[in-house]
Structure formats: structure tokens, C-alpha cells
Coordinates of N, CA, C and O in Angstrom, one line a residue:
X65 N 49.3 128.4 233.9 CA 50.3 128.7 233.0 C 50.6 130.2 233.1 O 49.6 131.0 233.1
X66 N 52.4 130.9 233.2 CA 51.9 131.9 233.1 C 52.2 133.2 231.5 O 52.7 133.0 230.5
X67 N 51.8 134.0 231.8 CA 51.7 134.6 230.9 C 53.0 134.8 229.7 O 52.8 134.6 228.5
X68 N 54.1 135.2 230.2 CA 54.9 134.6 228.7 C 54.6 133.2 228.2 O 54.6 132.9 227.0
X69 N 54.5 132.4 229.0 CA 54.0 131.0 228.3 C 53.0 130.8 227.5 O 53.0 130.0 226.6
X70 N 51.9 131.5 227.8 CA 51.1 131.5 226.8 C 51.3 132.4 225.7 O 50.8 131.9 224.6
X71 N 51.8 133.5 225.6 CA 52.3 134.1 224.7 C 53.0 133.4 223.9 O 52.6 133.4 222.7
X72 N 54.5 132.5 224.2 CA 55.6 131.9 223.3 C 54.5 130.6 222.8 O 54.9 129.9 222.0
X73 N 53.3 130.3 223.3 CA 52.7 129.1 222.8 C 52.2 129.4 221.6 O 52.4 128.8 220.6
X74 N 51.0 130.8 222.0 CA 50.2 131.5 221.0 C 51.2 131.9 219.7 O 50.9 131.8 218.5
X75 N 52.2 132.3 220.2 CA 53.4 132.9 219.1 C 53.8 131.4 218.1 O 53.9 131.4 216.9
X76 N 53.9 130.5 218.8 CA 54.4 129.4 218.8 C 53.4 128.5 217.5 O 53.8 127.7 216.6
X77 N 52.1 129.0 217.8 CA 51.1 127.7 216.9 C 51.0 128.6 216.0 O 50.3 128.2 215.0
X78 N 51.3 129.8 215.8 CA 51.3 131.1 214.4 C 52.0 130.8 213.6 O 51.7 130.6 212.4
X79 N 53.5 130.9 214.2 CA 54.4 130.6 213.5 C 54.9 129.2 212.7 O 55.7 129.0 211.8
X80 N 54.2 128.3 213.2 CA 53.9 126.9 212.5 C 52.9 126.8 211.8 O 53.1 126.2 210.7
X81 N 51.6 127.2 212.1 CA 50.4 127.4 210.9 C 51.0 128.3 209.6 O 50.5 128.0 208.4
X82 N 52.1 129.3 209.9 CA 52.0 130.2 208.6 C 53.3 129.2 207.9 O 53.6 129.2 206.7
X83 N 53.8 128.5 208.8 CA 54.9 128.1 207.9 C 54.9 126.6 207.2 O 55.7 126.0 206.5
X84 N 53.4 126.2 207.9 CA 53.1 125.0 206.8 C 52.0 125.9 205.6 O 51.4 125.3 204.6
X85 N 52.0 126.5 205.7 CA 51.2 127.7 204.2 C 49.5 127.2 204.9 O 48.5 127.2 204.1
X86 N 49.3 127.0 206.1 CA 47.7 127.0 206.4 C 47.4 127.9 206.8 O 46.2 127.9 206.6
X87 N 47.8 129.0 207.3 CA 47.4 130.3 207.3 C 48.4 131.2 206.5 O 49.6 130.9 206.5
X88 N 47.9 132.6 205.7 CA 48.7 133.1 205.2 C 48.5 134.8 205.3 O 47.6 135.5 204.9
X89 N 49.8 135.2 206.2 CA 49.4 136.8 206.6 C 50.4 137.5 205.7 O 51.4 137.0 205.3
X90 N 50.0 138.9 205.4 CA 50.8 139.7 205.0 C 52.0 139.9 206.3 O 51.5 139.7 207.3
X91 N 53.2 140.1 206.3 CA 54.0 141.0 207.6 C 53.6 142.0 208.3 O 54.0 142.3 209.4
X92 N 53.1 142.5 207.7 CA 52.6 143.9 208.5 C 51.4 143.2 208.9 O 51.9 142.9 210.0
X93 N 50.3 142.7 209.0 CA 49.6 142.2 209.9 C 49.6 141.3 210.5 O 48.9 141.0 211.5
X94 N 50.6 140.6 209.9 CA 51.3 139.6 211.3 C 51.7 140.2 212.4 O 51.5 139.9 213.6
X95 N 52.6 141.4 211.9 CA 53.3 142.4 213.2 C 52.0 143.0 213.8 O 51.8 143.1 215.0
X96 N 51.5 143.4 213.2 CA 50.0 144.2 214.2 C 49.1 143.0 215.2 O 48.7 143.1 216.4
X97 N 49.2 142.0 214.1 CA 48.3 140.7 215.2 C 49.1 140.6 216.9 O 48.7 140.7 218.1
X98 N 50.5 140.2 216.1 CA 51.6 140.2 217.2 C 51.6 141.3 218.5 O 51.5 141.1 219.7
X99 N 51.8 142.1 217.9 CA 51.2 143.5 219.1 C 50.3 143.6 219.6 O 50.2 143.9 220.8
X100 N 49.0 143.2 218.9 CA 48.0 143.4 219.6 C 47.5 142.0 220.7 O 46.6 141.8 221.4
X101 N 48.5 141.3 220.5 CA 48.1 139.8 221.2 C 49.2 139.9 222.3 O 49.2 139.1 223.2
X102 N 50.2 140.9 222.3 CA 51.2 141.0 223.6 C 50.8 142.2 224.3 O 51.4 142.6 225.2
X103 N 49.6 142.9 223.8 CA 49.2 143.9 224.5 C 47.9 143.5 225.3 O 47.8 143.9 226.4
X104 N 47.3 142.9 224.8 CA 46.1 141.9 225.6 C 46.8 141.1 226.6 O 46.5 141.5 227.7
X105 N 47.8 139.9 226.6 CA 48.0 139.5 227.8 C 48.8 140.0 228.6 O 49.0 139.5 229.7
X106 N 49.6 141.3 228.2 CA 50.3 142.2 229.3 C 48.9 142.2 230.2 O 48.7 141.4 231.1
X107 N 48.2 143.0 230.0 CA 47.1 143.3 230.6 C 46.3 142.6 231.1 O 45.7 143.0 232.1
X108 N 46.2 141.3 230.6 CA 45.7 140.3 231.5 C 46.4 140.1 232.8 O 46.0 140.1 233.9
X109 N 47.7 140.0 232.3 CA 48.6 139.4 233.6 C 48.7 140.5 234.7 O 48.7 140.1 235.8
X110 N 48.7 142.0 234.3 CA 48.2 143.1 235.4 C 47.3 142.9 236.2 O 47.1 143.0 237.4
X111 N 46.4 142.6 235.2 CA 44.5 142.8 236.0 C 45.0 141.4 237.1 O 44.8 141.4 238.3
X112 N 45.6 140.3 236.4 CA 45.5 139.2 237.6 C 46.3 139.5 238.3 O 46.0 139.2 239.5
X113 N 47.7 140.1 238.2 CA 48.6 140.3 239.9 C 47.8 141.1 240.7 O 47.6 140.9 241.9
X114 N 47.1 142.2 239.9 CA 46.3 142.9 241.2 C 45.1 141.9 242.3 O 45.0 141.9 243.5
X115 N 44.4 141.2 241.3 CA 43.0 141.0 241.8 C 43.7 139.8 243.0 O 43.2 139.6 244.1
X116 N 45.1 139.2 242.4 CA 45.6 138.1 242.9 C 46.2 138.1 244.2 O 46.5 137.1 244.9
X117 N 46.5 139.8 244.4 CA 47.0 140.1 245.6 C 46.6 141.7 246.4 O 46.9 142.8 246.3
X118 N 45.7 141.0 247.1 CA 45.0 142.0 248.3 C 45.4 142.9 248.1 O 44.8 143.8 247.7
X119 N 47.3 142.9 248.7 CA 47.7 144.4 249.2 C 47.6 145.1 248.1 O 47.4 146.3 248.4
X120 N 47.5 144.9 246.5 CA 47.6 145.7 245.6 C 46.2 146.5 245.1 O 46.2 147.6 244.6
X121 N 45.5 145.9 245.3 CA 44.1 146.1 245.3 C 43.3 147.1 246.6 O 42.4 147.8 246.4
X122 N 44.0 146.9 247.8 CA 43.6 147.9 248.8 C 44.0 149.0 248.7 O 43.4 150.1 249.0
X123 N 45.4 148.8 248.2 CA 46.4 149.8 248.0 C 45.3 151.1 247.0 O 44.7 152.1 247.3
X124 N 45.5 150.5 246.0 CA 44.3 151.1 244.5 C 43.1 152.4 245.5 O 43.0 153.6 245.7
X125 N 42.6 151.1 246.1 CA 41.1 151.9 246.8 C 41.3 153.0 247.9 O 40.8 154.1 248.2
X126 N 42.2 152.4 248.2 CA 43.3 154.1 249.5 C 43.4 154.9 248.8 O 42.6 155.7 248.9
X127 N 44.3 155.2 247.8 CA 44.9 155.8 247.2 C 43.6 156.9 246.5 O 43.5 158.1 246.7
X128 N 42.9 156.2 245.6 CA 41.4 156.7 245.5 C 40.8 157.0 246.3 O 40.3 158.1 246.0
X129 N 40.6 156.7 247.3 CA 39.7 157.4 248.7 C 40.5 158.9 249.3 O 40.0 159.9 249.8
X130 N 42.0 158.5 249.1 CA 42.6 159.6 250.0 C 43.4 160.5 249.0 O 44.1 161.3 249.7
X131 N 43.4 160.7 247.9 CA 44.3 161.2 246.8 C 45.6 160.9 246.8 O 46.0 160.2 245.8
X132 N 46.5 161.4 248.0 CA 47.8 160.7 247.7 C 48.4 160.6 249.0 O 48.4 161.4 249.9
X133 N 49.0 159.5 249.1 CA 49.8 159.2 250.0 C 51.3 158.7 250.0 O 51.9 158.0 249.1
X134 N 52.0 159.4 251.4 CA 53.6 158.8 251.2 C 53.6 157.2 251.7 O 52.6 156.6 252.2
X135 N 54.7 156.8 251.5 CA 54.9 155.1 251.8 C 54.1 155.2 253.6 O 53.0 154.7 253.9
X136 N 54.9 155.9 254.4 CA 54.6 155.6 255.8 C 53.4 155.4 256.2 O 53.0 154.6 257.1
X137 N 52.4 156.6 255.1 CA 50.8 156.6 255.3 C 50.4 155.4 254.6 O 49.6 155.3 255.5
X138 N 50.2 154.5 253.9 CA 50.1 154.1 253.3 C 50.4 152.5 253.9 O 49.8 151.5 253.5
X139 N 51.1 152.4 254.8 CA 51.6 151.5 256.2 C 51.1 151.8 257.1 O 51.2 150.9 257.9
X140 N 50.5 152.8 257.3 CA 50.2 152.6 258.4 C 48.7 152.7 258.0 O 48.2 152.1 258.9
X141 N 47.6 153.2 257.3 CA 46.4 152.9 257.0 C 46.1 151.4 256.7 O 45.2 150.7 257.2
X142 N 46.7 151.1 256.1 CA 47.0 149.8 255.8 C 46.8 148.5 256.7 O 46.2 147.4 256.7
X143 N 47.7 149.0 257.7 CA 48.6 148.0 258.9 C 49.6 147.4 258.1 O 50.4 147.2 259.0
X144 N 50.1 147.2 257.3 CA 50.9 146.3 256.0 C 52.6 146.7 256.9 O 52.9 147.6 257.6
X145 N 53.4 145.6 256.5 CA 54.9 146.2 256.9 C 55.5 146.4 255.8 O 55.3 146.0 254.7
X146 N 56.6 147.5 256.3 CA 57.3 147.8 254.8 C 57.7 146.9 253.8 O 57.6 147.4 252.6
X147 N 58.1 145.5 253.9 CA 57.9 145.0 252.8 C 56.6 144.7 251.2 O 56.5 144.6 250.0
X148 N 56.0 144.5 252.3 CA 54.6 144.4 251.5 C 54.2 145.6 250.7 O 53.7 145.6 249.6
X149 N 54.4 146.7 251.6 CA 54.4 148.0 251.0 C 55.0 148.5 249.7 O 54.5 148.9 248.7
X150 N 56.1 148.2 250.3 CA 57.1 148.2 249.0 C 57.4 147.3 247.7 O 58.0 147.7 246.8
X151 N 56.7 145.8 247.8 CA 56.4 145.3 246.7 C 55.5 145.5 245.7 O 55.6 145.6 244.5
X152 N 53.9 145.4 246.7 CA 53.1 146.4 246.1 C 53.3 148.1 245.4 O 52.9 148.4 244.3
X153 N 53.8 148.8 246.1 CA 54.4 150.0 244.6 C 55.2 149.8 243.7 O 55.1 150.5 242.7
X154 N 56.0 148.9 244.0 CA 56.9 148.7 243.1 C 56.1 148.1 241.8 O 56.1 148.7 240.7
X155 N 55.4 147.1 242.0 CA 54.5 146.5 241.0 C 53.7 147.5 240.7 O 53.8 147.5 239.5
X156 N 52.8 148.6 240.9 CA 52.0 149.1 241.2 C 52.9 150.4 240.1 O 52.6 150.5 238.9
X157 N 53.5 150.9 240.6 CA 54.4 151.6 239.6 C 54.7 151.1 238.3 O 54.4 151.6 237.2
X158 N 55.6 150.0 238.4 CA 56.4 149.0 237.0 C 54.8 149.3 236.3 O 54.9 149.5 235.1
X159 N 53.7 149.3 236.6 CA 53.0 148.8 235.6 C 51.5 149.8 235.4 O 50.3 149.4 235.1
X160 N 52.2 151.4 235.8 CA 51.4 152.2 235.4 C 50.2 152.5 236.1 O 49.4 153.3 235.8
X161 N 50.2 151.7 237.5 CA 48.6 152.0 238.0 C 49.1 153.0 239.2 O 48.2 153.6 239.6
X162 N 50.2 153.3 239.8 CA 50.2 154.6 240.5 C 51.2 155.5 239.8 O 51.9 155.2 238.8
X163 N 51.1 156.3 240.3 CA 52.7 157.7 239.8 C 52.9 158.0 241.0 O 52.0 158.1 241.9
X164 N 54.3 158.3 241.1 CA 54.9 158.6 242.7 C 55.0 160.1 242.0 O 54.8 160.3 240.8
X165 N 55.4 161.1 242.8 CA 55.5 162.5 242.9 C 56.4 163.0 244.3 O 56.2 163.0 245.5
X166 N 57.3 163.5 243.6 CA 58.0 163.8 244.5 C 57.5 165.4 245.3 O 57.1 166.4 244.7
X167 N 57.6 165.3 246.4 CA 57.3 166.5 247.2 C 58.3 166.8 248.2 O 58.8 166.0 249.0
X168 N 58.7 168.5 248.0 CA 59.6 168.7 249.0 C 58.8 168.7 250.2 O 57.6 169.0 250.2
X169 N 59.7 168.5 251.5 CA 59.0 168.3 252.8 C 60.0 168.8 253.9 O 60.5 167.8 254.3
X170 N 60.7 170.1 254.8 CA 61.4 170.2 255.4 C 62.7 169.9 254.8 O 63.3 169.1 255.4
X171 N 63.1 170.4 253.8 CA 64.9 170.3 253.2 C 64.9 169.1 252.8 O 66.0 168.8 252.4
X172 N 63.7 167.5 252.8 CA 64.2 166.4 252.3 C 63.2 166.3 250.7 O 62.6 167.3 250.4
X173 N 63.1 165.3 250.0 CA 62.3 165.3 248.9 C 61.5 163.9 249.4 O 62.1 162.9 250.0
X174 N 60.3 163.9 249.0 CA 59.5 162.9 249.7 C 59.0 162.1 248.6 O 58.8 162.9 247.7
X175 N 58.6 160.9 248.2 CA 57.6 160.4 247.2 C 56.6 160.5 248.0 O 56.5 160.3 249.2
X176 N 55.4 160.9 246.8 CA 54.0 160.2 247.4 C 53.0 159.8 245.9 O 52.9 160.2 244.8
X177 N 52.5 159.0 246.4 CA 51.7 158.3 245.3 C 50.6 158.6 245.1 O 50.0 159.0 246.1
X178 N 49.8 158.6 243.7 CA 48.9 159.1 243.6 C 48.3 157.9 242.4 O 48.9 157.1 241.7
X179 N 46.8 158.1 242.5 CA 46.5 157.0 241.1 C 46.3 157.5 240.2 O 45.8 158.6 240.1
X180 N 46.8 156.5 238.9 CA 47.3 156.8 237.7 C 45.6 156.9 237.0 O 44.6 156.7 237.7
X181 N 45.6 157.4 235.3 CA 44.0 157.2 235.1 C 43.5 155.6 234.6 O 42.3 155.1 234.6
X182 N 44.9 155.0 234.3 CA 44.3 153.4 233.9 C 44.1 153.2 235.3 O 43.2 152.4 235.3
X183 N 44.4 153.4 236.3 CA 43.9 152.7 238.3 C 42.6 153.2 238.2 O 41.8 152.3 238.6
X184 N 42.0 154.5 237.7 CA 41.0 155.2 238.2 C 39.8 154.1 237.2 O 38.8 153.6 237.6
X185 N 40.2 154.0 236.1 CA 39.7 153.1 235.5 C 39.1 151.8 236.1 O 38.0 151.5 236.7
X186 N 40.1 151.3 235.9 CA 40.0 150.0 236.1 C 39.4 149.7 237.8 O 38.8 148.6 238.2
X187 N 39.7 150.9 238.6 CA 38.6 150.7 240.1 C 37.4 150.7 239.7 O 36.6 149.8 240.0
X188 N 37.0 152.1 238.7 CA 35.5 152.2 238.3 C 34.1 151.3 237.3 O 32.9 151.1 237.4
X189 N 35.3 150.9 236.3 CA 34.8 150.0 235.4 C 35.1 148.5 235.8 O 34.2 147.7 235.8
X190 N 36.2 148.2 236.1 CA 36.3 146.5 236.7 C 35.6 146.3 238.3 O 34.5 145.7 238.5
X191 N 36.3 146.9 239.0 CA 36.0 146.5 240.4 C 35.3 146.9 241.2 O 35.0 146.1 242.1
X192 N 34.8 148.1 240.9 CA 33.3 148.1 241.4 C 32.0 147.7 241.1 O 31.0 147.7 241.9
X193 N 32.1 147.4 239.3 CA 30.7 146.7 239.2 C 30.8 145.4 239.5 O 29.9 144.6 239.2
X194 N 32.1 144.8 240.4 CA 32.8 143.3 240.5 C 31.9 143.2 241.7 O 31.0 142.3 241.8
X195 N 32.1 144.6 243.1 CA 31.7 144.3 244.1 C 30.1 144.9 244.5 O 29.7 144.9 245.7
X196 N 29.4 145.5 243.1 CA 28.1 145.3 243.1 C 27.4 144.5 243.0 O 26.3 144.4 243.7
X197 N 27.9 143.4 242.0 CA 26.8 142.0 241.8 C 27.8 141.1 242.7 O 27.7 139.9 242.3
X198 N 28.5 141.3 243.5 CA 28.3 140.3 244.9 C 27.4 141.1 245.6 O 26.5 140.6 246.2
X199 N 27.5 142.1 245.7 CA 26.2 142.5 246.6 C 25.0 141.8 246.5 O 24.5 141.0 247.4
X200 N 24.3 142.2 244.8 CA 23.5 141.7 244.4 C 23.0 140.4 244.3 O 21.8 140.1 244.1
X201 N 24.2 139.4 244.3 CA 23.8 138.3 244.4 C 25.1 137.5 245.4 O 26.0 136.7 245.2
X202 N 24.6 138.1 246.4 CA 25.4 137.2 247.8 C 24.6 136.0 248.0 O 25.2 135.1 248.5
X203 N 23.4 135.7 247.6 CA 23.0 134.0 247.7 C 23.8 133.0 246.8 O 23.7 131.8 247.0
X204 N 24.7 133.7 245.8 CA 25.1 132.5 244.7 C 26.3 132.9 245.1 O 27.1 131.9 245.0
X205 N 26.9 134.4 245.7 CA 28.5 134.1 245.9 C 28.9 133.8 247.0 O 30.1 133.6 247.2
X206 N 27.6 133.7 248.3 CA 28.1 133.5 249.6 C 28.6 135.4 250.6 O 29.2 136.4 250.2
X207 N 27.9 135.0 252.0 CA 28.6 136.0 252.5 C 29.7 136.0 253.2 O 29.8 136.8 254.1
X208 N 30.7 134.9 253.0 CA 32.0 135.6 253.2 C 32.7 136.4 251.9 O 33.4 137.4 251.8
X209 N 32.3 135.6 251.3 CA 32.8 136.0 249.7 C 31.9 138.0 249.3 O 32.2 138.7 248.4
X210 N 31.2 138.1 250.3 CA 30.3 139.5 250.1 C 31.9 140.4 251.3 O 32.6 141.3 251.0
X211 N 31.9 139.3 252.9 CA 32.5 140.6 253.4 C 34.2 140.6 252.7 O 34.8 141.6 252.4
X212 N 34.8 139.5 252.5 CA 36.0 139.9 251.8 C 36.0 140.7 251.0 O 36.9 141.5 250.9
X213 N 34.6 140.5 250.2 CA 35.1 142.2 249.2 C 34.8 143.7 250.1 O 35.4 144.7 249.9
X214 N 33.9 143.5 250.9 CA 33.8 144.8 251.4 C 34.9 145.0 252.3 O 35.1 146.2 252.5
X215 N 35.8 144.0 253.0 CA 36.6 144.8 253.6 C 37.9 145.0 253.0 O 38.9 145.3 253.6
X216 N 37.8 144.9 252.1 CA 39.1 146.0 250.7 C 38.5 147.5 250.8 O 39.4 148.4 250.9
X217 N 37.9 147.7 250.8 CA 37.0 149.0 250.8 C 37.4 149.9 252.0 O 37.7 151.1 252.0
X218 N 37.4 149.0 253.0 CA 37.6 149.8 254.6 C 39.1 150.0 255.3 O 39.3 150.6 256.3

């Protein structure tokens, strides 16, 4: 299911519990519940395009390793072709985990990307204690499932 769907569902069984009188909210904490329940699955659905797609996830750990990079470097560390490239920032942008920066370069203006502090986060606090306890316990996750994660890293 994806994520507005679960939202218009969640929204969905609220708005029918309050309006058979089985639950009863003031509006202003309905509006706060509301917000805080489209702000949790925004973020869910981030955390899953990343984890859900490689290039966006390698992308993260480059960018961290190397401070900042333009598109071409970033393709070519990678191996990735410009498509891939370019859908990953674009996502990657729309949703706050890089900042492009423009830099003049020889009379043209260049983007280059850098990670945002929710990326620097979420590498430190999500994804690395993710690919500690495979370390830790490669008997229960398997070692391919140990080198896939290490070779995001390289």
C-alpha cells in the first residue's frame, strides 16, 4: 500500500469514528493529530524510497565521504548513467536530503551537491547502526546480505 493510501485510510477511519460520536476531539487537536500523522508517513515514505533504491543510498554515502560533488563526479564514481543520476537528485533534493550549490566554474555556473543535516542524520543514526548489526550478526542475516551492505560503502 502506498503511502497516501494509508494516509486517506488513516484519515478515513478518524473521520468516521468522530462522526459516529465514538471518539470525540476538540479541532485543534484533531488538526495537530492530522499533522502529526502526515508528517510521520511523509517520512516513512522517504526513509523507504531511499533504503528501496541503491542509487539513492550510495549516492548519501559519496556525498558524505567526499563533501560535495557535481552530477558528472557523482557518475562517474558511481558508474551510474545520467538517468539514474538524475532521478536520484532529483528525489534526493524534492525531499531535503541533498542541497545543490551552485559554483561558478570558468564563466559557466555549476551545481554541486552536498548533504543536507537530515542525510547526515539519518546516515549516522539509521544506516550505520543498520550495517553494524549485520556485521554483528551475519549468522542470522547471511553473508551476502553482510557484502550488499558493505558494498554501498565502496
Amino acid at each position: 500500500m502506498q503511502t497516501p493510501e494509508i494516509l486517506d485510510r488513516v484519515l478515513g477511519c478518524t473521520i468516521h469514528l468522530l462522526s459516529k460520536g465514538i471518539v470525540h476531539l476538540e479541532l485543534a487537536t484533531a488538526n495537530n493529530l492530522l499533522t502529526e500523522l502526515q508528517n510521520v508517513t511523509i517520512m516513512q515514505y522517504m526513509i523507504t524510497e531511499i533504503l528501496g533504491h541503491k542509487d539513492y543510498l550510495r549516492i548519501l554515502l559519496t556525498l558524505r565521504k567526499r563533501k560535495s560533488l557535481r552530477f558528472s563526479e557523482i557518475k562517474k564514481e558511481l558508474g551510474l548513467n545520467p538517468n539514474q543520476v538524475n532521478r536520484a537528485l532529483e528525489f534526493l533534493e524534492e525531499c531535503l536530503w541533498v542541497i545543490p550549490r551552485a559554483v561558478p566554474k570558468g564563466g559557466r555556473i555549476l551545481a554541486q551537491y552536498e548533504l543536507s543535516k537530515r542525510a547526515e542524520c539519518f546516515l549516522n543514526d539509521v544506516v550505520d547502526p543498520m550495517r553494524d548489526a549485520i556485521r554483528k550478526n551475519v549468522a542470522a542475516f547471511g553473508s551476502s546480505e553482510l557484502r550488499e551492505v558493505q558494498a554501498l560503502y565502496h
